PDB file of C-alpha atoms in Angstrom:
ATOM      1  CA  UNK A 781     229.535 128.826   2.433  1.00  0.00           C
ATOM      2  CA  UNK A 782     229.200 125.228   2.774  1.00  0.00           C
ATOM      3  CA  UNK A 783     230.826 122.874   4.760  1.00  0.00           C
ATOM      4  CA  UNK A 784     233.513 121.339   2.147  1.00  0.00           C
ATOM      5  CA  UNK A 785     234.262 124.905   1.511  1.00  0.00           C
ATOM      6  CA  UNK A 786     235.147 125.757   4.871  1.00  0.00           C
ATOM      7  CA  UNK A 787     236.918 122.768   5.644  1.00  0.00           C
ATOM      8  CA  UNK A 788     238.880 123.522   2.345  1.00  0.00           C
ATOM      9  CA  UNK A 789     239.990 127.048   3.664  1.00  0.00           C
ATOM     10  CA  UNK A 790     241.377 125.980   7.189  1.00  0.00           C
ATOM     11  CA  UNK A 791     243.292 123.523   5.666  1.00  0.00           C
ATOM     12  CA  UNK A 792     244.491 125.867   3.333  1.00  0.00           C
ATOM     13  CA  UNK A 793     244.820 128.185   5.879  1.00  0.00           C
ATOM     14  CA  UNK A 794     247.395 126.199   7.459  1.00  0.00           C
ATOM     15  CA  UNK A 795     250.669 126.609   6.318  1.00  0.00           C
ATOM     16  CA  UNK A 796     252.063 122.320   6.680  1.00  0.00           C
ATOM     17  CA  UNK A 797     248.523 121.048   5.063  1.00  0.00           C
ATOM     18  CA  UNK A 798     248.710 123.810   2.258  1.00  0.00           C
ATOM     19  CA  UNK A 799     252.435 122.879   1.450  1.00  0.00           C
ATOM     20  CA  UNK A 800     251.175 119.434   1.727  1.00  0.00           C
ATOM     21  CA  UNK A 801     248.805 120.059  -0.987  1.00  0.00           C
ATOM     22  CA  UNK A 802     251.021 121.723  -2.878  1.00  0.00           C
ATOM     23  CA  UNK A 803     253.836 118.704  -2.737  1.00  0.00           C
ATOM     24  CA  UNK A 804     251.193 116.330  -3.935  1.00  0.00           C
ATOM     25  CA  UNK A 805     250.287 118.378  -7.083  1.00  0.00           C
ATOM     26  CA  UNK A 806     253.985 119.404  -7.737  1.00  0.00           C
ATOM     27  CA  UNK A 807     254.414 115.375  -7.693  1.00  0.00           C
ATOM     28  CA  UNK A 808     251.747 114.457  -9.840  1.00  0.00           C
ATOM     29  CA  UNK A 809     252.540 117.062 -12.153  1.00  0.00           C
ATOM     30  CA  UNK A 810     256.313 116.308 -12.227  1.00  0.00           C
ATOM     31  CA  UNK A 811     255.494 112.905 -13.056  1.00  0.00           C
ATOM     32  CA  UNK A 812     253.906 113.860 -16.321  1.00  0.00           C
ATOM     33  CA  UNK A 813     256.391 115.163 -17.546  1.00  0.00           C
ATOM     34  CA  UNK A 814     256.219 119.305 -17.144  1.00  0.00           C
ATOM     35  CA  UNK A 815     259.610 120.950 -16.896  1.00  0.00           C
ATOM     36  CA  UNK A 816     260.362 121.365 -13.484  1.00  0.00           C
ATOM     37  CA  UNK A 817     262.132 124.841 -13.737  1.00  0.00           C
ATOM     38  CA  UNK A 818     258.544 125.762 -14.857  1.00  0.00           C
ATOM     39  CA  UNK A 819     256.655 124.101 -12.528  1.00  0.00           C
ATOM     40  CA  UNK A 820     258.683 125.651  -9.380  1.00  0.00           C
ATOM     41  CA  UNK A 821     258.196 129.202 -11.608  1.00  0.00           C
ATOM     42  CA  UNK A 822     254.483 128.755 -11.655  1.00  0.00           C
ATOM     43  CA  UNK A 823     254.609 127.735  -7.795  1.00  0.00           C
ATOM     44  CA  UNK A 824     256.836 130.873  -6.664  1.00  0.00           C
ATOM     45  CA  UNK A 825     255.925 133.920  -4.988  1.00  0.00           C
ATOM     46  CA  UNK A 826     258.284 135.464  -7.281  1.00  0.00           C
ATOM     47  CA  UNK A 827     256.423 134.760 -10.181  1.00  0.00           C
ATOM     48  CA  UNK A 828     256.005 137.525 -12.447  1.00  0.00           C
ATOM     49  CA  UNK A 829     252.301 138.129 -12.646  1.00  0.00           C
ATOM     50  CA  UNK A 830     251.903 140.773 -14.947  1.00  0.00           C
ATOM     51  CA  UNK A 831     253.659 138.525 -18.141  1.00  0.00           C
ATOM     52  CA  UNK A 832     250.789 138.733 -20.957  1.00  0.00           C
ATOM     53  CA  UNK A 833     251.275 134.284 -20.988  1.00  0.00           C
ATOM     54  CA  UNK A 834     250.697 134.160 -17.253  1.00  0.00           C
ATOM     55  CA  UNK A 835     247.757 137.012 -17.235  1.00  0.00           C
ATOM     56  CA  UNK A 836     246.070 134.495 -20.183  1.00  0.00           C
ATOM     57  CA  UNK A 837     246.214 131.210 -18.378  1.00  0.00           C
ATOM     58  CA  UNK A 838     245.030 132.803 -15.002  1.00  0.00           C
ATOM     59  CA  UNK A 839     241.776 134.142 -16.750  1.00  0.00           C
ATOM     60  CA  UNK A 840     241.158 131.217 -18.852  1.00  0.00           C
ATOM     61  CA  UNK A 841     238.242 129.271 -17.492  1.00  0.00           C
ATOM     62  CA  UNK A 842     236.394 128.295 -20.566  1.00  0.00           C
ATOM     63  CA  UNK A 843     236.415 124.452 -19.949  1.00  0.00           C
ATOM     64  CA  UNK A 844     235.937 123.256 -23.159  1.00  0.00           C
ATOM     65  CA  UNK A 845     237.838 125.548 -25.086  1.00  0.00           C
ATOM     66  CA  UNK A 846     241.631 125.651 -26.470  1.00  0.00           C
ATOM     67  CA  UNK A 847     244.103 127.984 -25.101  1.00  0.00           C
ATOM     68  CA  UNK A 848     247.033 128.333 -27.336  1.00  0.00           C
ATOM     69  CA  UNK A 849     250.175 129.529 -26.235  1.00  0.00           C
ATOM     70  CA  UNK A 850     252.458 130.860 -29.272  1.00  0.00           C
ATOM     71  CA  UNK A 851     255.384 133.098 -29.170  1.00  0.00           C
ATOM     72  CA  UNK A 852     259.409 133.115 -29.108  1.00  0.00           C
ATOM     73  CA  UNK A 853     261.437 131.328 -26.942  1.00  0.00           C
ATOM     74  CA  UNK A 854     261.801 132.352 -23.494  1.00  0.00           C
ATOM     75  CA  UNK A 855     258.414 134.555 -23.564  1.00  0.00           C
ATOM     76  CA  UNK A 856     256.886 132.186 -20.720  1.00  0.00           C
ATOM     77  CA  UNK A 857     254.424 130.144 -22.608  1.00  0.00           C
ATOM     78  CA  UNK A 858     255.643 126.607 -21.020  1.00  0.00           C
ATOM     79  CA  UNK A 859     255.669 129.018 -17.667  1.00  0.00           C
ATOM     80  CA  UNK A 860     252.065 130.228 -18.103  1.00  0.00           C
ATOM     81  CA  UNK A 861     250.794 126.729 -18.947  1.00  0.00           C
ATOM     82  CA  UNK A 862     251.929 125.344 -15.631  1.00  0.00           C
ATOM     83  CA  UNK A 863     250.395 128.054 -13.834  1.00  0.00           C
ATOM     84  CA  UNK A 864     247.205 126.606 -15.598  1.00  0.00           C
ATOM     85  CA  UNK A 865     248.111 122.820 -14.582  1.00  0.00           C
ATOM     86  CA  UNK A 866     248.684 123.908 -11.176  1.00  0.00           C
ATOM     87  CA  UNK A 867     245.211 125.737 -10.963  1.00  0.00           C
ATOM     88  CA  UNK A 868     242.902 123.392 -12.926  1.00  0.00           C
ATOM     89  CA  UNK A 869     245.039 119.866 -11.991  1.00  0.00           C
ATOM     90  CA  UNK A 870     245.797 119.384 -15.912  1.00  0.00           C
ATOM     91  CA  UNK A 871     247.794 116.511 -17.196  1.00  0.00           C
ATOM     92  CA  UNK A 872     250.927 117.451 -19.283  1.00  0.00           C
ATOM     93  CA  UNK A 873     251.964 116.195 -22.248  1.00  0.00           C
ATOM     94  CA  UNK A 874     255.432 117.092 -23.940  1.00  0.00           C
ATOM     95  CA  UNK A 875     254.785 116.442 -27.641  1.00  0.00           C
ATOM     96  CA  UNK A 876     258.535 115.398 -28.371  1.00  0.00           C
ATOM     97  CA  UNK A 877     258.019 112.356 -25.784  1.00  0.00           C
ATOM     98  CA  UNK A 878     254.889 111.487 -27.723  1.00  0.00           C
ATOM     99  CA  UNK A 879     256.705 111.482 -30.956  1.00  0.00           C
ATOM    100  CA  UNK A 880     259.384 109.251 -29.638  1.00  0.00           C
ATOM    101  CA  UNK A 881     257.423 106.528 -27.975  1.00  0.00           C
ATOM    102  CA  UNK A 882     257.192 102.917 -29.163  1.00  0.00           C
ATOM    103  CA  UNK A 883     254.039 102.742 -31.105  1.00  0.00           C
ATOM    104  CA  UNK A 884     251.923 100.848 -28.076  1.00  0.00           C
ATOM    105  CA  UNK A 885     253.159 102.929 -25.868  1.00  0.00           C
ATOM    106  CA  UNK A 886     251.829 106.763 -27.319  1.00  0.00           C
ATOM    107  CA  UNK A 887     248.815 104.674 -28.182  1.00  0.00           C
ATOM    108  CA  UNK A 888     248.484 103.966 -24.491  1.00  0.00           C
ATOM    109  CA  UNK A 889     249.340 107.783 -23.901  1.00  0.00           C
ATOM    110  CA  UNK A 890     247.252 109.037 -26.607  1.00  0.00           C
ATOM    111  CA  UNK A 891     243.970 107.459 -24.823  1.00  0.00           C
ATOM    112  CA  UNK A 892     245.602 108.354 -21.707  1.00  0.00           C
ATOM    113  CA  UNK A 893     245.407 112.342 -22.542  1.00  0.00           C
ATOM    114  CA  UNK A 894     242.250 111.862 -24.424  1.00  0.00           C
ATOM    115  CA  UNK A 895     240.526 110.873 -21.113  1.00  0.00           C
ATOM    116  CA  UNK A 896     242.158 113.552 -19.186  1.00  0.00           C
ATOM    117  CA  UNK A 897     239.281 116.490 -18.456  1.00  0.00           C
ATOM    118  CA  UNK A 898     242.217 119.400 -18.661  1.00  0.00           C
ATOM    119  CA  UNK A 899     245.580 118.897 -20.969  1.00  0.00           C
ATOM    120  CA  UNK A 900     248.673 120.849 -21.867  1.00  0.00           C
ATOM    121  CA  UNK A 901     250.580 120.145 -24.968  1.00  0.00           C
ATOM    122  CA  UNK A 902     253.812 121.632 -24.172  1.00  0.00           C
ATOM    123  CA  UNK A 903     256.468 121.884 -27.213  1.00  0.00           C
ATOM    124  CA  UNK A 904     254.629 121.308 -30.730  1.00  0.00           C
ATOM    125  CA  UNK A 905     256.811 121.844 -33.438  1.00  0.00           C
ATOM    126  CA  UNK A 906     259.785 120.460 -30.854  1.00  0.00           C
ATOM    127  CA  UNK A 907     262.184 117.978 -31.846  1.00  0.00           C
ATOM    128  CA  UNK A 908     260.760 115.021 -33.718  1.00  0.00           C
ATOM    129  CA  UNK A 909     257.126 116.241 -33.549  1.00  0.00           C
ATOM    130  CA  UNK A 910     257.175 117.183 -36.969  1.00  0.00           C
ATOM    131  CA  UNK A 911     257.999 113.330 -37.775  1.00  0.00           C
ATOM    132  CA  UNK A 912     255.101 111.604 -40.214  1.00  0.00           C
ATOM    133  CA  UNK A 913     255.236 109.547 -36.849  1.00  0.00           C
ATOM    134  CA  UNK A 914     255.090 112.711 -34.699  1.00  0.00           C
ATOM    135  CA  UNK A 915     252.578 114.498 -36.861  1.00  0.00           C
ATOM    136  CA  UNK A 916     250.468 111.111 -37.302  1.00  0.00           C
ATOM    137  CA  UNK A 917     250.410 111.081 -33.351  1.00  0.00           C
ATOM    138  CA  UNK A 918     249.591 115.052 -32.503  1.00  0.00           C
ATOM    139  CA  UNK A 919     246.704 114.957 -34.731  1.00  0.00           C
ATOM    140  CA  UNK A 920     245.184 111.526 -33.451  1.00  0.00           C
ATOM    141  CA  UNK A 921     245.158 112.853 -30.042  1.00  0.00           C
ATOM    142  CA  UNK A 922     244.106 116.132 -30.693  1.00  0.00           C
ATOM    143  CA  UNK A 923     241.336 115.086 -32.898  1.00  0.00           C
ATOM    144  CA  UNK A 924     240.334 112.136 -30.204  1.00  0.00           C
ATOM    145  CA  UNK A 925     239.997 115.338 -27.969  1.00  0.00           C
ATOM    146  CA  UNK A 926     237.913 117.921 -30.310  1.00  0.00           C
ATOM    147  CA  UNK A 927     236.250 116.072 -33.162  1.00  0.00           C
TER     148      UNK A 927
END
């Protein structure tokens, strides 16, 4: 075990330090438009870790591929994505926000999200995302990351 690993384990063993680290991650994710309900559920000790979407998110370790969660409303897709985002410190893009931005603000957001090592794009197909501008912006984001 390295000194860095041991230091991190010691920090996490201290409830105050662990809470401080969680709050830092919580604040960063909340600032990036993650739904607060999903984030609180993802960080809760009452999370139903047996739900298929949660299991898929926890098992996802591929650093370059794409994990797609699809399903009906209320199946836990956003919560599962929040679990994964917390694990890997992902950026969060709420697609309806991206679709509704002014062109200059959308361009800046797309560049920021393209550069993010880990990214969740939530609510593709949500309000405004199927307009010509919404489709074009999401396509630019995806093609910039994966082309």
